[in-house]
Amino acid sequence: MEELVKLQEVTKAFKDFWGKSKSLAVKNLSLSVEKGEIFGLLGPNGSGKSTTLKLILGLLYPNRGRIAVLGKPPGNNTAKQFIGYLPEEDYLYSYLNGRETLDFYGKIFNIPSRARRERIDFLIDLLGMKAYQRRPVGEYSKGMARRIGLASALINDPDLLILDEPTNGMDPIGTREMKNLLLELKTKGKTIIISTHLLSDIESICDRIGILYQGEFIAIDKVDKLLLPYKGEHHPLENFFIDKIQQEREKRDNKKKLEISKEKEETVSVKKSDIDQELLNKLLKK
Amino acid sequence: MNRRITAVTLNTFRDYFFTPAIITLIVFMLLIPFLCFNMSGDGTAEGKFKVFVTYSFLISSIILTVTNISLSCSSISGEWKKRTLLILDVKPIKRWEFILGKWLGILAINVILIICFLLAMTFSSILISRNLTRNFPEYRSIFTTEAELFPIPAAKSSPKKTSDFMSFLKMSPEVSEGEKETYAIPPRENMVWNFKGIRKSSGNLYLSYRPQTSGPEGQNIAGYWIAGNPSLPQPFELQISFPKDKVHRLQLPWEAVSVDGELNIAYLNFDPANMSILFPRSDFKILYPRGNYWINLLRGGANLLMLVTLICSVGIFFSCIVSNLTAILSTSILISMSYMHDFIEIMINSISSQIQTKETAGIIPHLSYPMLKFIAFFLPPLDKALPHSYIGNFLLIPSQYLGFLFIRIILLGALPLLILAIIYFSHRELGIPNE
């Protein structure tokens, strides 16, 4: 299978103004996403999901490691032609209406005017935005803005779709529609990387999932394989996720405690030996 | 043009043009010439012209330059603040296309501001021309034509009734008195003047004169003016009283002028105080507009100002281009520098790991490491780059200076000379004789 996205031991640290490391967002991360696959990037808040996506898109540069998107380095203009991106927040031009927003991004992809018009009509129908297509985006509700954001990510009919919290702010109907849309895109052979912490959203649509915790994968495999021990439970992915995170947290806490106790033991033993030495000396003198 | 550049240009234009700030600015640009309207300068027509043009351009150029710098910087940093730059950075738009689009968008706003200013300048210059013709007699010569004057000696016997003047009007000149400096008319006497070469126009026909008498101040002079031509059966007559030593304009009917452009004017001194009346030759004229009044206004004043305005607008436009481009480039350089910072960080990390793991030998990595660290320190990371706009401002200072210098050279150096030259040549072109 063709690998559309490949990350090799990627590390990204955020630094302060003086160049000192502030936080390690992603640590030795390796990942490969194949063509036609829906990959779910899961993790608690601040686990490095958005940073990973930004690294793939070339919005951030890794401190270490290599990234290839569609066989090219991230940020390559030829590769960008086939990528669609929906950020976690809606960054739209508030003075444009829905249709104008799509037209603007269509022009950025250099789509000829007739094809652009047809594509805009198709997307407006697909995402059910006909009623508010002429309203300025600044007046949109969160769900509406999410839809227009998704439409602008789909304007170029991308091969690789990167979605960061796509159902954020959407009502249950919108969430269901989004799920159906993603499944439809999957049948068309599109590759999707989706980042979310709403597990129920992606349980049924993802082929593979990876759970990020403090910038590292603590689990990455096919959904069926990972959820095998939880078969028959009411929310298998949710249970698996919580268990996994708790286990990892405990593991790391224990590791920390061990390190601290080791340090303490060493200092105590030195003191004891000192005291013993003094006593010994006194005894010897006597 | 490239579709992407057009999209960014239109988007930038739309982003800024429909904001209250720009609309206020447009209104202000329209008002600037009118704000400078009442400045009188050194009291002459030329001085008023100079002051009006200089102040209008000075104020507008300062406003445009400041607006430009602010708009250009915020056009890119605004995209960063709104995070729309994140979305654009993922799309296949090259950086130069984005920057060019932004620049063209701001330039389009400039063009509209300059056009508004030009319109206001044109309108106000027309008003100023009218104002000048009213208040500055020397300026009137641009707009009016004088008829050629052939005075006829007065008849020996004074007529008793106005109808007797027909004989005077039908008289042909025997002796030319055109060289006389003053026409003196004793009480109960009369004088006839013959004007030739009058071409009919749409404006009014005036007799302009400045009467003088030895009578007391404030006392009006009374008399009869009679106008006609030999082919006219009945002359036009008007009994009038006017103050002494002031230029007086008497409107005459165009019917009094013959088809050949001939007009006879007679004055009968019926002053109740029996004073002699004197008309200085220099102030005794038949005046009528040179063609259409509005075209005259344009020819006499507005077109001169328009020419100057156009030249200065090119200057302002040039200054806008420079400041706009520098502002956009400096902001872009700032962003590029931050990207460079990330690249250098990668290099630093790779070298440091090589040194730590002793994968590499030799002095070069050991030397390049502190050097790269030093460079990285001065290149701001992306999230730190844009708030530090003082770097951008520092880069903008030379462009501002150049822009102002250019405008000052135009306004303070070339412009007054140009106005003088235009006024001088326009006088020559209109063929007004120097009195």
XYZ file of C-alpha atoms in Angstrom:
721
model
C 0.000 0.000 0.000
C 1.090 3.532 -0.719
C 2.080 5.572 2.324
C 0.601 9.051 2.127
C 1.937 10.318 5.449
C 5.112 9.164 7.129
C 6.652 10.459 10.351
C 9.988 9.101 11.553
C 11.066 9.764 15.126
C 9.717 13.291 15.095
C 10.309 15.539 18.072
C 8.906 19.007 18.578
C 9.715 21.217 21.526
C 8.263 24.668 22.100
C 10.722 27.221 23.335
C 10.397 30.562 25.064
C 11.763 33.874 23.741
C 15.228 33.142 25.148
C 15.403 29.795 23.394
C 14.888 27.654 26.481
C 12.696 24.563 26.094
C 9.241 25.287 27.475
C 7.487 22.019 26.740
C 8.035 18.873 24.715
C 4.886 18.580 22.604
C 5.874 15.562 20.517
C 8.553 13.027 21.426
C 10.122 10.521 19.020
C 6.851 10.031 17.193
C 6.698 7.566 14.288
C 3.589 7.079 12.211
C 2.578 6.002 8.735
C -0.869 6.445 7.197
C -1.714 4.502 4.092
C -3.844 5.509 1.150
C -7.598 5.077 1.672
C -7.215 4.759 5.422
C -9.032 6.678 8.152
C -6.630 7.190 11.017
C -7.870 8.458 14.363
C -5.498 10.453 16.513
C -6.753 10.280 20.085
C -5.499 11.643 23.321
C -6.368 13.823 26.298
C -6.014 17.605 26.161
C -2.449 18.729 25.584
C -1.262 15.332 24.401
C 0.169 16.748 21.145
C -2.574 15.876 18.639
C -2.857 19.317 17.050
C 0.936 19.720 17.067
C 1.288 16.415 15.185
C -1.226 17.579 12.577
C 0.514 20.943 12.238
C 3.822 19.141 11.759
C 2.274 17.051 8.977
C 0.899 20.189 7.338
C 4.193 22.037 7.558
C 2.768 24.714 9.854
C 5.374 23.759 12.439
C 8.864 22.437 11.868
C 10.125 19.445 13.844
C 13.220 19.824 15.984
C 14.242 16.307 15.065
C 13.055 13.569 12.735
C 11.670 13.363 9.211
C 8.197 13.877 7.773
C 6.915 13.024 4.285
C 3.440 13.893 3.027
C 2.402 12.466 -0.355
C 6.081 11.592 -0.844
C 7.165 15.203 -0.379
C 8.367 17.242 2.572
C 5.573 19.044 4.450
C 4.740 22.465 3.076
C 5.493 21.473 -0.511
C 3.165 23.336 -2.876
C 2.553 20.347 -5.157
C 1.536 18.225 -2.173
C -0.640 21.041 -0.794
C -2.748 20.838 -3.968
C -4.091 17.478 -2.723
C -4.529 18.264 0.980
C -7.606 19.520 2.777
C -7.355 20.823 6.353
C -9.964 21.684 8.936
C -8.396 23.345 12.005
C -9.720 22.903 15.532
C -11.120 26.473 15.525
C -12.828 28.178 12.587
C -10.495 30.754 11.156
C -12.695 32.448 8.576
C -13.005 35.913 7.052
C -16.010 37.290 8.915
C -16.966 39.771 6.161
C -17.334 37.100 3.446
C -20.472 35.039 3.175
C -20.404 31.247 2.943
C -20.370 31.148 -0.823
C -17.706 33.836 -1.117
C -15.513 31.989 1.385
C -15.631 28.854 -0.739
C -15.047 30.902 -3.875
C -11.976 32.495 -2.302
C -10.428 29.135 -1.389
C -11.420 27.772 -4.813
C -9.445 30.577 -6.433
C -6.484 29.817 -4.169
C -6.552 26.271 -5.589
C -6.641 27.828 -9.064
C -9.909 26.080 -9.962
C -11.463 27.525 -13.160
C -14.577 29.605 -12.545
C -17.143 27.166 -13.993
C -15.737 24.132 -12.196
C -15.487 26.235 -9.042
C -19.141 27.232 -9.219
C -20.222 23.641 -9.722
C -18.028 22.447 -6.835
C -19.388 25.172 -4.522
C -22.982 24.236 -5.406
C -22.188 20.578 -4.750
C -20.580 21.258 -1.361
C -23.356 23.606 -0.265
C -25.891 20.894 -1.057
C -23.780 18.192 0.563
C -23.352 20.040 3.839
C -26.872 21.476 3.878
C -25.835 25.127 3.831
C -28.200 26.389 1.157
C -30.301 28.429 3.578
C -27.405 30.453 4.942
C -24.945 30.499 2.056
C -25.449 34.267 1.532
C -25.077 35.226 5.183
C -21.751 36.695 6.370
C -19.631 34.045 8.061
C -19.232 36.334 11.087
C -22.920 35.778 11.895
C -22.687 31.975 11.742
C -23.212 29.734 14.746
C -20.389 27.404 15.739
C -21.941 24.453 13.905
C -22.537 26.464 10.724
C -18.968 27.787 10.801
C -17.711 24.215 11.232
C -19.624 23.149 8.149
C -18.252 26.011 6.048
C -14.770 25.159 7.354
C -15.214 21.569 6.247
C -16.556 22.691 2.866
C -13.489 24.878 2.345
C -11.297 21.894 3.252
C -13.101 19.849 0.600
C -13.126 22.513 -2.128
C -10.178 20.933 -3.961
C -11.531 17.364 -3.649
C -8.445 16.413 -1.618
C -6.746 13.002 -1.501
C -5.623 13.594 2.064
C -8.026 15.190 4.511
C -6.761 16.322 7.894
C -9.478 17.099 10.409
C -8.781 18.564 13.816
C -11.791 18.128 16.129
C -14.302 18.156 13.227
C -17.413 17.766 15.370
C -16.391 20.487 17.816
C -19.498 22.628 18.468
C -21.773 20.585 16.229
C -25.251 19.396 17.254
C -26.036 15.638 17.234
C -27.573 15.876 13.753
C -24.486 17.648 12.446
C -22.241 15.074 14.101
C -24.175 12.232 12.483
C -24.006 13.977 9.095
C -20.275 14.491 9.531
C -19.816 10.775 10.288
C -21.797 9.805 7.205
C -19.803 12.212 5.096
C -16.501 10.759 6.303
C -17.701 7.237 5.521
C -18.756 8.412 2.060
C -15.328 9.935 1.517
C -13.768 6.661 2.622
C -15.685 4.780 -0.032
C -14.255 7.243 -2.573
C -10.767 6.184 -1.501
C -9.849 9.346 0.400
C -7.288 9.224 3.192
C -8.374 10.924 6.400
C -6.482 11.774 9.547
C -8.878 12.791 12.254
C -7.965 14.116 15.651
C -10.511 14.177 18.428
C -11.209 13.322 22.033
C -14.843 12.501 21.328
C -14.356 8.766 21.093
C -17.874 7.785 20.104
C -17.464 9.904 16.939
C -14.679 7.865 15.470
C -15.128 4.381 16.860
C -17.221 3.298 13.910
C -15.371 5.136 11.157
C -11.647 4.676 11.851
C -9.552 1.855 10.472
C -6.700 2.495 12.841
C -6.262 4.640 15.908
C -3.279 5.950 17.809
C -3.498 7.173 21.390
C -1.140 10.006 22.216
C -0.099 10.729 25.774
C 2.399 13.486 26.569
C 3.636 13.500 22.974
C 4.150 9.739 22.665
C 2.040 6.915 21.235
C 0.954 4.620 24.030
C -1.161 2.503 21.679
C -1.395 2.355 17.905
C -3.129 -0.364 15.948
C -6.289 -1.413 14.138
C -9.495 -0.591 16.008
C -10.756 -4.198 16.057
C -7.465 -5.510 17.402
C -7.212 -2.932 20.168
C -10.790 -3.348 21.266
C -10.788 -7.147 21.255
C -10.570 -7.466 25.092
C -13.478 -5.019 25.415
C -15.811 -6.812 23.029
C -19.421 -6.769 24.180
C -18.988 -3.757 26.434
C -21.246 -0.739 26.025
C -18.537 1.787 25.027
C -15.505 -0.321 24.181
C -13.289 2.492 22.801
C -14.087 4.790 25.694
C -13.245 2.075 28.226
C -10.091 1.114 26.387
C -8.981 4.739 26.191
C -9.608 5.471 29.869
C -7.905 2.240 30.973
C -4.935 2.903 28.777
C -4.512 6.489 29.956
C -4.886 5.485 33.610
C -2.374 2.679 33.199
C 0.097 5.023 31.553
C -0.456 7.653 34.223
C 0.125 5.131 36.996
C 3.164 3.745 35.199
C 4.696 7.180 34.911
C 3.744 8.146 38.463
C 5.354 4.969 39.790
C 8.440 5.641 37.739
C 8.646 9.142 39.174
C 8.124 7.890 42.726
C 10.826 5.281 42.248
C 13.267 7.916 41.055
C 12.493 10.180 44.016
C 12.756 7.355 46.573
C 16.071 6.254 45.069
C 17.438 9.771 45.531
C 16.180 9.857 49.130
C 17.635 6.420 49.937
C 21.022 7.465 48.737
C 21.090 10.546 50.927
C 19.842 8.630 53.964
C 22.460 5.919 53.555
C 25.249 8.464 53.384
C 24.041 10.066 56.623
C 23.776 6.716 58.350
C 27.262 5.765 57.335
C 28.560 9.110 58.628
C 26.946 8.564 61.968
C 28.221 5.013 62.091
C 31.721 6.250 61.337
C 31.593 8.724 64.241
C 30.290 6.155 66.614
C 32.959 3.809 65.486
C 35.644 6.417 66.096
C 34.322 7.180 69.571
C 34.183 3.545 70.418
C 37.660 3.033 69.140
C 38.970 5.947 71.260
C 37.284 4.552 74.360
C -3.488 37.883 -13.723
C -2.860 34.871 -11.560
C -6.121 33.667 -9.996
C -4.563 33.357 -6.538
C -3.154 36.887 -6.600
C -6.528 38.254 -7.730
C -8.268 36.403 -4.910
C -5.896 37.775 -2.254
C -6.077 41.278 -3.767
C -9.870 41.360 -3.770
C -10.025 39.864 -0.306
C -7.607 42.439 1.103
C -9.484 45.240 -0.610
C -12.755 44.001 0.812
C -11.283 43.498 4.252
C -10.191 47.112 4.547
C -12.334 49.141 2.190
C -15.650 48.621 3.942
C -14.318 49.494 7.371
C -15.452 52.702 9.143
C -11.823 53.870 9.282
C -11.395 53.874 5.508
C -14.799 55.438 4.900
C -13.919 58.199 7.381
C -10.624 58.601 5.571
C -12.384 58.940 2.221
C -14.640 61.636 3.650
C -11.575 63.362 5.053
C -9.771 63.139 1.713
C -12.807 64.764 0.115
C -12.762 67.520 2.739
C -9.043 68.342 2.723
C -9.132 70.733 -0.275
C -12.096 72.558 1.220
C -10.284 72.894 4.530
C -7.488 74.697 2.683
C -9.970 76.773 0.700
C -9.993 79.927 2.811
C -6.254 80.303 3.177
C -5.333 83.576 1.510
C -1.540 83.223 1.377
C 0.230 86.537 0.747
C -2.997 88.147 -0.473
C -2.425 87.700 -4.201
C -4.149 85.247 -6.520
C -0.879 83.442 -7.019
C -0.269 83.236 -3.277
C -3.739 81.840 -2.678
C -3.144 79.246 -5.368
C 0.209 78.235 -3.913
C -1.010 77.952 -0.342
C -4.108 76.028 -1.371
C -2.173 73.471 -3.400
C 0.725 73.132 -0.963
C -1.398 72.609 2.133
C -3.856 70.277 0.395
C -1.075 68.056 -0.818
C 0.933 68.200 2.360
C -1.987 67.129 4.543
C -3.185 64.444 2.128
C 0.302 63.021 1.598
C 0.939 62.764 5.333
C -2.409 61.061 5.867
C -1.870 58.697 2.945
C 1.626 57.711 4.034
C 0.596 57.018 7.623
C -2.500 55.114 6.480
C -0.421 53.106 4.052
C 2.092 51.991 6.603
C -0.590 51.052 9.077
C -2.706 49.201 6.458
C 0.235 47.380 4.918
C 1.558 46.126 8.237
C -1.827 45.094 9.534
C -2.802 43.394 6.252
C -0.332 40.616 7.019
C -0.181 40.730 10.800
C -4.012 40.851 10.810
C -4.097 37.539 8.944
C -1.820 36.140 11.615
C -3.917 37.524 14.444
C -7.119 36.103 12.935
C -5.200 32.855 12.272
C -6.482 32.839 8.686
C -2.817 32.759 7.702
C -2.752 29.200 9.114
C -5.361 28.112 6.597
C -3.686 29.965 3.731
C -0.318 28.468 4.616
C -1.790 25.000 4.055
C -3.148 25.970 0.638
C -0.980 25.912 -2.489
C -0.302 29.637 -2.580
C 3.270 30.782 -2.904
C 4.521 33.414 -0.504
C 5.312 35.914 -3.263
C 1.766 35.506 -4.618
C 0.337 36.197 -1.180
C 2.546 39.243 -0.622
C 1.884 40.601 -4.119
C -1.859 40.115 -3.634
C -1.753 41.956 -0.328
C 0.273 44.773 -1.834
C -2.082 45.170 -4.788
C -5.099 45.164 -2.457
C -3.707 48.026 -0.391
C -2.662 49.805 -3.568
C -6.238 49.599 -4.858
C -7.428 51.330 -1.668
C -4.783 53.986 -2.264
C -5.977 54.524 -5.814
C -9.523 55.113 -4.583
C -8.341 57.508 -1.878
C -6.274 59.430 -4.436
C -9.197 59.532 -6.887
C -11.440 60.937 -4.139
C -8.809 63.518 -3.386
C -8.484 64.397 -7.086
C -12.234 64.850 -7.419
C -12.319 67.087 -4.370
C -9.345 69.037 -5.703
C -11.042 69.538 -9.069
C -14.267 70.730 -7.540
C -12.586 72.979 -5.031
C -10.280 74.417 -7.698
C -13.323 75.366 -9.754
C -14.715 77.104 -6.688
C -11.375 78.762 -6.066
C -11.292 79.994 -9.667
C -14.688 81.604 -9.204
C -13.526 83.051 -5.932
C -10.396 84.458 -7.554
C -12.273 86.073 -10.444
C -14.490 87.799 -7.940
C -11.761 89.072 -5.637
C -8.688 89.500 -7.809
C -9.159 91.796 -10.861
C -5.879 90.649 -12.422
C -7.190 87.097 -12.478
C -10.300 88.097 -14.455
C -8.267 88.607 -17.599
C -7.964 84.820 -17.842
C -11.704 84.529 -18.141
C -12.778 87.641 -19.979
C -11.982 89.381 -23.233
C -11.669 93.056 -23.815
C -13.190 94.620 -26.878
C -11.069 96.896 -29.021
C -11.822 100.520 -28.261
C -12.009 103.418 -30.743
C -13.168 106.581 -28.965
C -14.986 109.170 -31.039
C -14.663 112.870 -30.283
C -17.675 114.399 -28.615
C -20.194 116.298 -30.699
C -20.058 120.088 -30.459
C -23.761 120.535 -29.762
C -25.167 118.695 -26.811
C -28.379 116.725 -27.435
C -31.360 117.582 -25.304
C -33.275 114.295 -25.670
C -32.048 110.727 -25.649
C -33.390 110.115 -29.142
C -30.899 112.669 -30.440
C -28.123 110.255 -29.518
C -28.923 108.187 -32.567
C -27.000 110.681 -34.612
C -23.994 110.259 -32.340
C -24.199 106.531 -32.488
C -24.321 106.604 -36.265
C -21.263 108.794 -36.465
C -18.071 107.273 -37.743
C -14.815 108.109 -35.937
C -12.876 111.038 -37.355
C -10.021 111.386 -34.892
C -8.643 108.520 -32.851
C -8.445 109.267 -29.166
C -7.275 105.743 -28.259
C -4.013 107.109 -26.889
C -5.711 109.364 -24.348
C -5.082 108.413 -20.713
C -8.310 109.867 -19.321
C -11.620 110.785 -20.892
C -12.971 113.976 -19.367
C -16.642 114.886 -19.809
C -17.743 118.369 -18.585
C -21.280 118.878 -17.150
C -24.069 118.586 -19.716
C -21.565 117.290 -22.277
C -21.243 113.815 -23.706
C -18.742 111.365 -25.169
C -19.103 108.424 -27.512
C -16.849 105.360 -27.689
C -16.743 102.851 -30.447
C -15.790 99.189 -29.711
C -15.068 96.678 -32.446
C -14.340 92.984 -32.753
C -16.778 91.757 -30.114
C -17.564 88.042 -30.548
C -20.850 86.921 -29.098
C -20.671 84.360 -26.302
C -23.039 82.720 -23.845
C -21.971 84.927 -20.923
C -22.873 88.511 -20.052
C -21.553 91.635 -21.702
C -20.239 94.283 -19.335
C -19.011 97.843 -19.500
C -16.372 98.237 -16.818
C -15.332 101.728 -15.714
C -13.967 103.701 -12.761
C -15.489 107.201 -12.622
C -13.664 110.084 -10.972
C -14.920 113.530 -9.980
C -13.751 116.365 -7.794
C -16.959 116.124 -5.726
C -17.123 115.139 -2.056
C -16.623 111.519 -0.891
C -19.749 109.391 -0.625
C -21.709 111.466 -3.092
C -22.936 109.502 -6.067
C -22.468 110.521 -9.675
C -25.506 110.462 -11.980
C -25.672 110.187 -15.756
C -26.982 108.395 -18.816
C -25.384 105.453 -20.568
C -26.582 104.786 -24.096
C -25.535 101.685 -26.038
C -26.266 100.696 -29.615
C -24.869 100.311 -33.090
C -25.513 101.996 -36.442
C -27.836 99.212 -37.625
C -30.014 99.376 -34.502
C -33.190 101.499 -34.886
C -33.458 102.373 -31.191
C -30.512 102.461 -28.727
C -30.600 101.049 -25.181
C -30.464 103.693 -22.511
C -29.969 103.575 -18.776
C -30.018 106.310 -16.188
C -27.603 105.413 -13.461
C -25.961 106.741 -10.352
C -22.719 105.228 -9.091
C -20.095 105.902 -6.414
C -16.919 107.606 -7.440
C -13.456 106.028 -7.676
C -14.750 102.455 -7.653
C -14.768 99.979 -10.507
C -18.338 99.640 -11.686
C -19.652 97.015 -14.057
C -22.686 97.780 -16.165
C -24.356 94.860 -17.835
C -25.272 95.555 -21.464
C -27.674 93.684 -23.743
C -26.029 91.594 -26.444
C -28.538 93.084 -28.914
C -26.637 96.353 -28.707
C -23.723 94.686 -30.501
C -23.944 94.580 -34.297
C -23.444 91.430 -36.375
C -19.943 92.653 -37.204
C -19.151 92.902 -33.504
C -19.443 96.711 -33.284
C -20.776 98.577 -30.263
C -21.132 102.303 -29.630
C -21.347 103.575 -26.077
C -22.270 107.114 -25.182
C -22.218 108.832 -21.805
C -24.177 111.954 -21.104
C -23.063 113.844 -18.027
C -26.254 114.960 -16.267
C -24.679 115.223 -12.861
C -26.917 117.283 -10.522
C -23.849 118.844 -8.845
C -22.541 119.982 -12.240
C -19.253 118.178 -11.804
C -16.986 117.069 -14.635
C -16.523 113.313 -14.823
C -13.302 111.513 -15.686
C -12.934 107.930 -16.925
C -9.345 106.596 -16.772
C -8.525 104.801 -20.010
C -7.012 101.772 -18.218
C -10.272 101.019 -16.428
C -12.611 101.695 -19.303
C -13.367 98.346 -20.924
C -15.988 96.228 -22.568
C -15.703 92.777 -21.046
C -17.361 89.551 -22.034
C -16.601 85.899 -21.322
C -14.166 83.989 -23.413
C -16.401 81.140 -24.582
C -18.366 79.028 -22.121
C -18.104 80.134 -18.518
C -17.481 76.643 -17.074
C -14.937 75.809 -19.748
C -13.272 79.106 -18.913
C -13.184 78.135 -15.276
C -11.533 74.894 -16.192
C -9.120 76.598 -18.535
C -8.317 79.402 -16.195
C -7.879 77.617 -12.923
C -9.054 74.100 -12.635
C -6.975 72.735 -15.449
C -3.832 74.243 -14.025
C -4.614 72.716 -10.683
C -5.577 69.449 -12.272
C -2.228 69.218 -13.981
C -0.455 69.965 -10.743
C -2.723 67.548 -8.912
C -1.953 64.794 -11.372
C 1.791 65.330 -11.055
C 1.566 65.374 -7.276
C -0.702 62.351 -7.269
C 1.956 60.443 -9.152
C 4.332 61.530 -6.395
C 1.966 60.441 -3.650
C 1.234 57.224 -5.491
C 4.935 56.527 -5.823
C 5.401 57.221 -2.145
C 2.465 54.920 -1.368
C 3.993 52.162 -3.463
C 7.326 52.481 -1.671
C 5.919 52.644 1.844
C 3.339 49.976 1.152
C 5.863 47.580 -0.355
C 8.417 48.175 2.372
C 5.824 47.656 5.073
C 4.582 44.433 3.557
C 8.077 43.159 2.859
C 9.315 43.995 6.326
C 6.416 42.099 7.883
C 7.044 39.199 5.504
C 10.761 39.263 6.275
C 9.835 39.063 9.921
C 7.762 35.957 9.280
C 10.494 34.449 7.081
C 13.016 35.160 9.809
C 10.906 33.174 12.212
C 10.824 30.269 9.767
C 14.600 30.553 9.507
C 14.703 30.345 13.278
C 12.989 26.962 13.135
C 15.364 25.700 10.445
C 18.392 26.777 12.436
C 16.961 25.117 15.521
C 16.824 21.820 13.618
C 20.447 22.270 12.570
C 21.491 23.131 16.109
C 19.772 20.051 17.484
C 21.312 17.776 14.887
C 24.816 19.189 15.523
C 24.413 18.966 19.278
C 23.299 15.329 19.031
C 26.237 14.598 16.733
C 28.633 16.161 19.207
C 27.045 14.370 22.160
C 27.091 10.973 20.472
C 30.557 11.708 19.031
C 29.326 10.793 15.557
C 31.392 13.574 14.106
C 34.937 14.681 14.596
C 36.654 17.939 13.742
C 36.329 21.546 14.710
C 33.562 22.610 12.268
C 30.556 21.295 14.258
C 32.039 22.719 17.458
C 32.426 26.112 15.821
C 29.127 26.126 13.948
C 27.127 25.231 17.066
C 27.680 28.525 18.966
C 27.426 30.474 15.727
C 24.038 28.974 14.883
C 22.912 29.514 18.478
C 23.888 33.146 18.142
C 21.977 33.549 14.849
C 18.918 31.737 16.235
C 18.864 34.114 19.178
C 18.362 37.087 16.866
C 15.755 35.423 14.682
C 12.420 35.555 16.467
C 10.242 32.426 16.504
C 6.953 32.796 14.603
C 4.758 33.245 17.641
C 7.119 35.951 18.886
C 7.818 37.636 15.564
C 4.670 39.616 14.943
C 4.144 41.180 18.365
C 7.627 42.655 17.998
C 6.441 45.159 15.487
C 9.129 47.614 16.489
C 11.490 45.688 14.212
C 9.035 46.274 11.384
C 8.754 49.951 12.309
C 12.493 50.251 12.331
C 12.595 48.906 8.779
C 9.863 51.317 7.762
C 11.660 54.471 8.803
C 13.806 54.707 5.627
C 10.759 54.194 3.434
C 8.837 56.894 5.275
C 11.765 59.218 4.968
C 12.098 58.566 1.227
C 8.384 59.047 0.691
C 8.301 62.355 2.558
C 11.416 63.535 0.796
C 9.860 62.847 -2.558
C 6.659 64.671 -1.674
C 8.572 67.609 -0.221
C 10.702 67.957 -3.321
C 7.553 68.021 -5.418
C 5.556 70.329 -3.177
C 8.179 72.769 -2.012
C 10.495 72.750 -4.990
C 8.939 71.977 -8.323
C 5.343 72.825 -7.607
C 5.515 76.614 -7.063
C 7.743 76.899 -10.126
C 5.283 74.836 -12.100
C 2.354 77.001 -10.978
C 4.235 80.141 -11.934
C 5.119 78.685 -15.320
C 1.543 77.600 -15.953
C 0.111 80.984 -14.958
C 2.692 82.758 -17.121
C 2.074 80.583 -20.167
C -1.686 80.600 -19.725
C -1.626 84.425 -19.867
C 0.399 84.313 -23.035
C -1.816 81.692 -24.550
C -4.970 83.679 -23.884
C -3.391 86.695 -25.502
C -4.318 89.167 -22.791
C -2.296 92.329 -23.276
C -0.373 93.629 -20.298
C -1.932 96.863 -19.120
